[in-house]
Amino acid sequence: MADNDLKYLEEKIGKEGFERLKRINNPALHSFLAKYLKLCNPDRVFVCADTPEDFEYIRQTALKNGEERRLATPGHTIHFDNYGDQGRDKKNTGILLPKGKKLDEAIETKDRDTALQDIHEVLKDIMKGKEAFVCFFCLGPTNSIFSIPAVQLTDSSYVAHSESILYRPGYEEFVKQGPNARFFKFVHSQGELDERKTSKNLDKRRIYIDLEEDIVYSANTQYGGNTIGLKKLAMRLAINRGSKEGWLTEHMLIMRINGPNNRKTYFLGAFPSLCGKTSTALLEGENIVGDDIAYLRKIDGVVRAVNVEKGMFGIIQGVNSKDDKYQWEALHTPGEIIFSNVLVTPEGYVHWIGKDGEIPERGENHSGEWYKGKKDANGKEIPVSHPNARFTIDLRMFRNLDIEALHDPNGVEVGAIVYGGRDSDTWVPVEEAFDWVHGIITKGASLESETTAATLGKEGVREFNLMSNLDFLSIPISKYIEANLKFAEGLKRVPKIFGVNYFLKDKNGQFMNEKTDKRVWYKWMELRVHNDVGAIKTPTGLIPEYEDLKRLFRQVLEKDYSFEDYTKQFTIRVPEHLAKIDRIVNIYKTKVIDPLPIIFEVLEEQRKRLLEYQKKYGDYIKPEQLR
Ligand code: SPV
Ligand code: MN
């Protein structure tokens, strides 16, 4: 069998590429590649061994075949996805479930046998006439307990290019690990393309995750969230693997908050898409380590985390020179950046929703030729860029990258974990949980968010999204929560847990905070991690004292923070909290298989506290009433 695979690969790939594969002593890898090259049947195969020439070849191919086009700024390119392929396709993304296994209803699944047959039919000869790329990456730092090698087979030079920006090269890691590599595998084809070089057969879009073989299949789509195998597709495989081995895969940013006297405290943050995650990771005055996915392990009694990636697939909507200094600067620097689904002007510059300056009169965007006032087939005005338009960039292009932390094989010690969603009316801007269990249950496992453009479907609907990880779960919800709860057992230092809310609105529907206010919340949390400031106990957690915030607003933002603003923002909204508990309890009772009793216990304790306080202080409790 192994000999046959090698023989086939040699014939199909040619000498140079084959020699590269042979250097990796791993029959399972060879047999995987032989199987899927046979099935997809490309005309040519390029094997990437991570030399500078290899990466240049991928970049040039993306330009040559029109998946990307050059922009005016050197190194910048534009890629378009099909108008109907602008976000993660939840409906067609599924975990393959063998007969007899069950997952919660909120997790999209497909019958494994049927789906495998289906995807093999879809993939048959799908790469005919095309070139395939075989690329090797390492999830997490190389040479580390966190490292997971991964191989990508794709016929999209855009996908291969994006991954070379986003992930650490992994060819040498494969060579080093040889037969011991327990690697993830990704097969992707963009399928037939239209004249704009976007995937045409969206009706045959498939994203299937097979946990049994650690393979993800993706076909007839280009949007990064559906195709960049190492991102959200690998995340499902990693959640499954981690759950068996006692470590966690989280949809979390990693950042360094700089405390007093050069103290460095590392934070993790979980936010659903389009809820300020990237702008938090790039907070002015602090340092980014990662903006999307983290692996967490317990090492020597503390929680340590790594960024799975080395680049960013960031949302560009709303990025402006005032609120997003580092992003603004990086996006205007020559260097390797792939913009996707933004407007390109005839001069080769880009524009997006919420960018500084005038909206250009015309150009080309995700809808094709675009002019101000253009409407779609349903008469809806098409904005200058898609709300989920993105940019792909190496983190090195950010001035505030903590590069040592990024590549530390041992990761960083986690001081705090922050959960936040798009919540117009319930949570205060920042609140500390009483302890780990209270935080995991009332913050993480109770996370809700009003929907955004990052997934296809209606916007603005409040949805349950525990730990902002629901879309990526590959194990039962209860098992996932249990793994989170247990994670703190036996630790000598337990990270603090906080909830934040950047989206609180007043009665008139206006946001109550400026975007930059979050800089203050993080400085406050940093001080709390080290017990440097006090806090006010409320029925739902611990909130800041006015004097501390007032001082921090002055120090960080040079702003006066009024007692009136503080009171409005930090008023405990009892009826909204009670309604939230009702919603969450109902979800766990009706939608979750075998819910953990501790969830109800902790939520009921919180309800009891809220009712007691309500009796004493009324529906809306001002912080000063609790001091
Ligand atoms: C997100 O939507 O959470 C992202 C982008 O980070 S995607 O790759 O689409 O998941
Ligand atoms: Mn994400």
Coordinates of C-alpha atoms and ligand atoms in Angstrom, one line a residue, residues 88 231-232 235 251-252 271-274 277-278 291-293 309 313 390 468 472, ligand 2:
R88 CA -19.2 31.4 7.4
K231 CA -8.6 28.5 11.2
K232 CA -12.1 27.6 12.2
M235 CA -10.5 24.6 15.7
H251 CA -12.1 31.4 20.4
M252 CA -9.9 33.9 22.2
F271 CA -16.0 37.6 21.8
P272 CA -18.3 36.5 19.0
S273 CA -17.4 37.8 15.6
L274 CA -17.7 41.5 15.0
K277 CA -12.3 41.2 19.6
T278 CA -9.7 42.4 17.2
D291 CA -6.7 38.0 18.0
D292 CA -8.6 34.8 17.3
I293 CA -7.7 31.3 18.6
E309 CA -1.8 31.6 14.5
F313 CA -7.8 37.7 9.3
R390 CA -11.5 41.5 5.9
S468 CA -18.2 32.7 21.7
F472 CA -17.0 25.7 16.5
Ligands
MN2 MN -13.0 34.3 15.1

